[in-house]
mmCIF file of C-alpha atoms in Angstrom:
data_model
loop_
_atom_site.group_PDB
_atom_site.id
_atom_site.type_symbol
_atom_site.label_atom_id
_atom_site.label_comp_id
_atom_site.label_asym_id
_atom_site.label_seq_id
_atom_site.Cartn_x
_atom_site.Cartn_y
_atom_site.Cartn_z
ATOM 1 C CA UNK A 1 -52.890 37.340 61.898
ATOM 2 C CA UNK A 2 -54.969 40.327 62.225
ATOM 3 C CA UNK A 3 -53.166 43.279 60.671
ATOM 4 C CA UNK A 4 -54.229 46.652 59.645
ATOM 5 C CA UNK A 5 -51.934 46.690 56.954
ATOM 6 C CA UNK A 6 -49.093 44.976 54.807
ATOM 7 C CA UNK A 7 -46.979 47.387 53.015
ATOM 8 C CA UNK A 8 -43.869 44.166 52.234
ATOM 9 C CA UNK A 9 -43.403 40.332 52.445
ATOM 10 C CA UNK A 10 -40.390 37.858 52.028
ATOM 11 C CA UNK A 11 -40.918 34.424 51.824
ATOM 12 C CA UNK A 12 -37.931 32.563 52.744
ATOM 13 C CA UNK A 13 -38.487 28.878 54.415
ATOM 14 C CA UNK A 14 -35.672 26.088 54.580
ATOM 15 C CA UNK A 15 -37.814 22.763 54.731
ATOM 16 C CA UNK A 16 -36.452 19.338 53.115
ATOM 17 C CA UNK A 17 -40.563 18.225 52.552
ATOM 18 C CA UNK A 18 -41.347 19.931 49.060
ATOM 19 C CA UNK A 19 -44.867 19.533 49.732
ATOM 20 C CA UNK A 20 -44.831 21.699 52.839
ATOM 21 C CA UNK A 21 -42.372 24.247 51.222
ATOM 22 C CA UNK A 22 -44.989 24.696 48.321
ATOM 23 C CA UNK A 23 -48.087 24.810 50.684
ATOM 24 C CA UNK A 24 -46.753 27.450 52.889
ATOM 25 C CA UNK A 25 -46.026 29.571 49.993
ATOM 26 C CA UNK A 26 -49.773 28.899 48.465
ATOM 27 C CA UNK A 27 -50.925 29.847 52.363
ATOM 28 C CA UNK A 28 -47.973 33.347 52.562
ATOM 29 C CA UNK A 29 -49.573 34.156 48.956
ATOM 30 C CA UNK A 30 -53.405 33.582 49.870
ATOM 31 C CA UNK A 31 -52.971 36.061 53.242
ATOM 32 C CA UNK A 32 -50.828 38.892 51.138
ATOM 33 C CA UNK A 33 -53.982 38.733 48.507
ATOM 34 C CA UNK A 34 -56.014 40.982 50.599
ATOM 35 C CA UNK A 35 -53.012 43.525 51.265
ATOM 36 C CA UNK A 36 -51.388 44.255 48.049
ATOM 37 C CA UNK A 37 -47.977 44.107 49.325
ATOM 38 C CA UNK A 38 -44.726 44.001 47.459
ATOM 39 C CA UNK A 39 -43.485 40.656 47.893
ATOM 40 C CA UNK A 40 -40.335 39.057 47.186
ATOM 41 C CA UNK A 41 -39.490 35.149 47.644
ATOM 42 C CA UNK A 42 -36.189 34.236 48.376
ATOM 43 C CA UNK A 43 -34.795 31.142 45.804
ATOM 44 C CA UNK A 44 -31.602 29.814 45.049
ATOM 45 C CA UNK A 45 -29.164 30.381 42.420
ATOM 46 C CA UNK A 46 -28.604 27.061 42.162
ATOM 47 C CA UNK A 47 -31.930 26.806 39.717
ATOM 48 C CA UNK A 48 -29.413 27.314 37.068
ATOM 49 C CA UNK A 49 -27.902 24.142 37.580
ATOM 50 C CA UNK A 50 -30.316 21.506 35.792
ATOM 51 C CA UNK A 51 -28.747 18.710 37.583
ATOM 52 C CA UNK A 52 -29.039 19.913 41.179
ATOM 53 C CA UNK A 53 -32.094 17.970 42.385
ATOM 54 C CA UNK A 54 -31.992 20.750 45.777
ATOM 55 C CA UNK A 55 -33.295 23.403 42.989
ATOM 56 C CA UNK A 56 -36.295 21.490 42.090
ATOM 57 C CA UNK A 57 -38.860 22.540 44.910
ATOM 58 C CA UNK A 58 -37.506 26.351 43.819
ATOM 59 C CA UNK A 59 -37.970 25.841 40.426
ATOM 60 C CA UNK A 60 -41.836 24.879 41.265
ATOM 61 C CA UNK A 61 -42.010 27.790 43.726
ATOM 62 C CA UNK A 62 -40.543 30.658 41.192
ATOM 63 C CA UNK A 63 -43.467 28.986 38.903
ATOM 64 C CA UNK A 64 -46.279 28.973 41.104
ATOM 65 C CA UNK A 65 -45.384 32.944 42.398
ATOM 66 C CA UNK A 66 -45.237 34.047 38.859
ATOM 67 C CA UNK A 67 -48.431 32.685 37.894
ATOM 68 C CA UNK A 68 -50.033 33.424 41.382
ATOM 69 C CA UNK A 69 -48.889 36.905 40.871
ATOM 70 C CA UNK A 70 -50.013 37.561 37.098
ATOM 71 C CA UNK A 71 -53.317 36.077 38.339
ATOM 72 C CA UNK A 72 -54.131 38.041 41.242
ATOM 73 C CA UNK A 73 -52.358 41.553 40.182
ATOM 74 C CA UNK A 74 -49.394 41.036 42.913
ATOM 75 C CA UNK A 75 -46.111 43.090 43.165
ATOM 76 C CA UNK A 76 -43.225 40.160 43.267
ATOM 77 C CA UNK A 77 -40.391 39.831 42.620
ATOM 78 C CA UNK A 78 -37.846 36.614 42.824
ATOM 79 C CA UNK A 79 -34.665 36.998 44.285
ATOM 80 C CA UNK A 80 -31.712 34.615 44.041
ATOM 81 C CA UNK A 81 -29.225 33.743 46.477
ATOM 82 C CA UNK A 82 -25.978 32.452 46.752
ATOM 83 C CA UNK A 83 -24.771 29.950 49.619
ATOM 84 C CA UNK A 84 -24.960 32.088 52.433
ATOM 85 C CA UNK A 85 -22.527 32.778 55.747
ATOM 86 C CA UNK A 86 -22.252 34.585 58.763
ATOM 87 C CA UNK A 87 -23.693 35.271 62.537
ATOM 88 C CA UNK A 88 -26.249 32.613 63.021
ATOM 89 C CA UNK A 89 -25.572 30.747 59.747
ATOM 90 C CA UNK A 90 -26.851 26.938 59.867
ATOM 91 C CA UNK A 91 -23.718 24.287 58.426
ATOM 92 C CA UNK A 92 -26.649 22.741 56.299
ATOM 93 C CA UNK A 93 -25.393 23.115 52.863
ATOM 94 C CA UNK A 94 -22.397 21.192 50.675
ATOM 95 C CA UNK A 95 -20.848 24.861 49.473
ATOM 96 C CA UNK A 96 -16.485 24.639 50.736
ATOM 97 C CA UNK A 97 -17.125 27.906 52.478
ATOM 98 C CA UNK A 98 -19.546 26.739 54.826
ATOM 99 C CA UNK A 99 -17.555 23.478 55.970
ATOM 100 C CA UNK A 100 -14.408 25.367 56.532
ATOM 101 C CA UNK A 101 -16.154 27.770 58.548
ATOM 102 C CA UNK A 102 -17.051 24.879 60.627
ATOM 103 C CA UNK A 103 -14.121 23.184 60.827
ATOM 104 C CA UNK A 104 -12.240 26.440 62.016
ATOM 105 C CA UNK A 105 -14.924 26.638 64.670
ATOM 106 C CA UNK A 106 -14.646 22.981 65.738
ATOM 107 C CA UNK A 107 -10.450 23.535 65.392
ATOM 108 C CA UNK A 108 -10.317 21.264 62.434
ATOM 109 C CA UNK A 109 -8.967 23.721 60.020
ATOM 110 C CA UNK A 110 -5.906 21.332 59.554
ATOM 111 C CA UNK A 111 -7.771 18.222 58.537
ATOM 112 C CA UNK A 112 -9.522 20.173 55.576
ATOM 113 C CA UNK A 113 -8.468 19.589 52.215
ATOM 114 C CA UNK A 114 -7.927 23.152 50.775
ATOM 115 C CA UNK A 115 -8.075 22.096 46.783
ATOM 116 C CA UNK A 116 -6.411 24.545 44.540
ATOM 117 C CA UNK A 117 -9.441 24.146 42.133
ATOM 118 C CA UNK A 118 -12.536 24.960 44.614
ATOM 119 C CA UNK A 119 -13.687 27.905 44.699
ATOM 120 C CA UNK A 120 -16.737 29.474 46.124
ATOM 121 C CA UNK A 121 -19.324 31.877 45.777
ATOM 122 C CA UNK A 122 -21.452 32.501 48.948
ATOM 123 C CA UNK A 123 -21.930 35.776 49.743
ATOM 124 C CA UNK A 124 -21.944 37.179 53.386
ATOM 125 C CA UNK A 125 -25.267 37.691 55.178
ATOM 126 C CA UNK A 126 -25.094 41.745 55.276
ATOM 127 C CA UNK A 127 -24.718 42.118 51.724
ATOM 128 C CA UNK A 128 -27.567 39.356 51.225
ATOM 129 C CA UNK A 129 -29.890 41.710 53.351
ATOM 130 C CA UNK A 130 -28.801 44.742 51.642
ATOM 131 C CA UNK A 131 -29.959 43.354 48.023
ATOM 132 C CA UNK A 132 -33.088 41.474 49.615
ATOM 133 C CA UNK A 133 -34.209 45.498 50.816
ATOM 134 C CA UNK A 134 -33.004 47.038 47.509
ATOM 135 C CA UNK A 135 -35.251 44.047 45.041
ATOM 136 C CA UNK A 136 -38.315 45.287 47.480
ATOM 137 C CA UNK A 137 -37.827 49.122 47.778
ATOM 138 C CA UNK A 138 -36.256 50.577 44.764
ATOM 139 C CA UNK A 139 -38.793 50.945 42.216
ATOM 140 C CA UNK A 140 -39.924 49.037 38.600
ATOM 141 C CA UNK A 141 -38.957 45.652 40.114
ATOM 142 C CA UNK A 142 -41.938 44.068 39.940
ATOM 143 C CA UNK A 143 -41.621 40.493 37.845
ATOM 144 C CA UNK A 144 -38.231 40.519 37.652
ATOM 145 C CA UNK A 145 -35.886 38.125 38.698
ATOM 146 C CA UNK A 146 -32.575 39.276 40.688
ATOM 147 C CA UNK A 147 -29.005 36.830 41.127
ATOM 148 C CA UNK A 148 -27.332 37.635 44.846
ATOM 149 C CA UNK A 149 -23.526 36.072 44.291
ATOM 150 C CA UNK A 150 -19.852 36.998 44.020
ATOM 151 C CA UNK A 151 -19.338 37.956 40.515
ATOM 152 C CA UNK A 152 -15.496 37.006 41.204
ATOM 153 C CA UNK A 153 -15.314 33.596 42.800
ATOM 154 C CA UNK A 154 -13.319 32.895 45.905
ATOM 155 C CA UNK A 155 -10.735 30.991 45.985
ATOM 156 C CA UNK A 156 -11.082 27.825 48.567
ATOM 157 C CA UNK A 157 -7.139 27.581 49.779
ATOM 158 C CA UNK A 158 -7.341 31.000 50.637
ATOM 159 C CA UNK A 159 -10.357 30.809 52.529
ATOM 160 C CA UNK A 160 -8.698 28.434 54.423
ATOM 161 C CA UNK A 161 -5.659 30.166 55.399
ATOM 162 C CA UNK A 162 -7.351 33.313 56.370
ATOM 163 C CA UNK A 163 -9.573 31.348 58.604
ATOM 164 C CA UNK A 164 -6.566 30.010 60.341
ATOM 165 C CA UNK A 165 -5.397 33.482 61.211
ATOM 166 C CA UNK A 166 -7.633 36.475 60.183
ATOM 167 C CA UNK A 167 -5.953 39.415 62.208
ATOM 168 C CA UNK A 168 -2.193 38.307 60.710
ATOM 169 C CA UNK A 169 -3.851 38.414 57.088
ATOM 170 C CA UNK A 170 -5.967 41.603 57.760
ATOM 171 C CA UNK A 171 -2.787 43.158 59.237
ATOM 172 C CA UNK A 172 -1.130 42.807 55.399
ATOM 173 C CA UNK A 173 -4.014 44.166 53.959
ATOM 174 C CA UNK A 174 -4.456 40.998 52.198
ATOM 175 C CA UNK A 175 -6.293 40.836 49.085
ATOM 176 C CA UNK A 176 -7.649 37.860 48.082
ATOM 177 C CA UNK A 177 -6.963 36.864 44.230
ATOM 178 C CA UNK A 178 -8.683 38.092 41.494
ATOM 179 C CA UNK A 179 -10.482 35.043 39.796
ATOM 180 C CA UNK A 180 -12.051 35.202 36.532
ATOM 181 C CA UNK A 181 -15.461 36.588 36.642
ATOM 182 C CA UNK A 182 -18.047 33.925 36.862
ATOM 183 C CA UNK A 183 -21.768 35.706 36.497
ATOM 184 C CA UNK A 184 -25.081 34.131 36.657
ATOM 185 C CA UNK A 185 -27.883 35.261 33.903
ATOM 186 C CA UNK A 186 -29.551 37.913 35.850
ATOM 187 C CA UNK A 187 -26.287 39.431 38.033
ATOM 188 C CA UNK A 188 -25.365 41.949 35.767
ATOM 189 C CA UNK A 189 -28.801 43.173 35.411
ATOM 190 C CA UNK A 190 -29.456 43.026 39.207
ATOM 191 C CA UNK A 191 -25.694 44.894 39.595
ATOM 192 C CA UNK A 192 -26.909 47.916 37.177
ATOM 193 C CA UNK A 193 -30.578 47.929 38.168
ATOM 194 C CA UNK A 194 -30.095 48.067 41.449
ATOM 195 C CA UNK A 195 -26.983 49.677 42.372
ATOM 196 C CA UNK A 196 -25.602 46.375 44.434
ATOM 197 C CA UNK A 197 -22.658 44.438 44.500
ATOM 198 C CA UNK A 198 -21.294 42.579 47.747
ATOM 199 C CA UNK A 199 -19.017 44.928 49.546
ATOM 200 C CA UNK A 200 -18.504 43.720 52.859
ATOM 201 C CA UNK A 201 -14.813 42.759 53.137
ATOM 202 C CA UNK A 202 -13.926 39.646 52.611
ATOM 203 C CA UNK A 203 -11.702 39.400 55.880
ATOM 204 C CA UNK A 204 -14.257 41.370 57.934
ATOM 205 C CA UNK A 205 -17.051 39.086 56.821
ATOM 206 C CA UNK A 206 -15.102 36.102 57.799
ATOM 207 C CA UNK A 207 -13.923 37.899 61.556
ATOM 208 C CA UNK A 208 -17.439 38.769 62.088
ATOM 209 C CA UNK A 209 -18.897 35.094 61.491
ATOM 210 C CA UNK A 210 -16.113 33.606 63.409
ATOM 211 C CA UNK A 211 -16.352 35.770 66.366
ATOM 212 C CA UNK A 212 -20.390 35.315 66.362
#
């Protein structure tokens, strides 16, 4: 690419090759060099979790961007998600919310098995974005790591029985229960420092995905 300028990068890439994940970072890192932009690279929060062998090629990418950065004088940052949903969302991932999404799309809402014990944590796609634009754009975030989750987890059964009638549920103003909060190391931090917590509805994020 010819450009006259980079003012901000994100890397985020989905690949199951680790190889290929770590060279296009090295190749995003070696063309943002001669800019100076401030960069952020999407990882995973599941890094936390020492026995999730999905974390691994993240673990090596949050290493390689740290040094990278300290060696080259770059402005990054690492940012943290959650299991994702919403408009456009790919059914590629083993987190409850994402298979019952699919199921209500596919009509086999019924079949699921709606454990009283699962609960889940993926955060809806706006309030990704908003946190993604806030690690970049607010200032003295440089080298810092930031967590992107729901600080109170969801619970899975009622997932599921919103999903099999959203309007009749948002019509009662349901609330969904109040779980224990379950934070990650760097969520409080990213909550304070940044001013962000997910506030898109839980109902409304679920309308909007199924509707999409």
């Amino acid at each position: 690419l010819d450009l006259p300028r980079l003012d901000y990068a994100y890397f985020t890439l989905a690949v199951n090759n680790n190889n290929e994940y770590l060279t296009a970072l090295r190749l995003f890192l070696e063309f943002c060099k001669q800019f100076k932009p401030k960069i952020a690279l999407v990882s995973t929060i599941e890094v936390y979790d020492q026995h999730k062998n999905s974390a691994k090629v993240f673990q090596q990418a949050e290493k390689f961007l740290a040094h990278y950065a300290k060696d080259n004088q770059l402005n990054a940052r690492i940012v943290r998600l959650a299991s994702l949903y919403g408009p456009r969302m790919r059914f590629n991932d083993d987190d409850p919310m994402s298979r019952l999404i699919q199921a209500s799309l596919q009509s086999e809402l019924q079949t699921q098995s709606l454990s009283l014990d699962f609960t889940t944590r993926s955060l809806y796609i706006d309030d990704a974005i908003d946190l993604l634009i806030k690690a970049v754009f607010i200032g003295g975030t440089s080298h810092k790591i930031y967590d992107g989750a729901l600080g109170n987890p969801l619970k899975i059964s009622e997932v599921g029985q919103v999903l099999m009638d959203p309007l009749w549920y948002e019509s009662r103003n349901f609330i969904p229960t109040e779980l224990p909060p379950w934070p990650t190391p760097n969520l409080e931090k990213t909550q304070k420092e940044l001013n962000w917590k997910s506030a898109t509805p839980f109902i409304q994020s679920l309308k909007e995905t199924i509707h999409y």
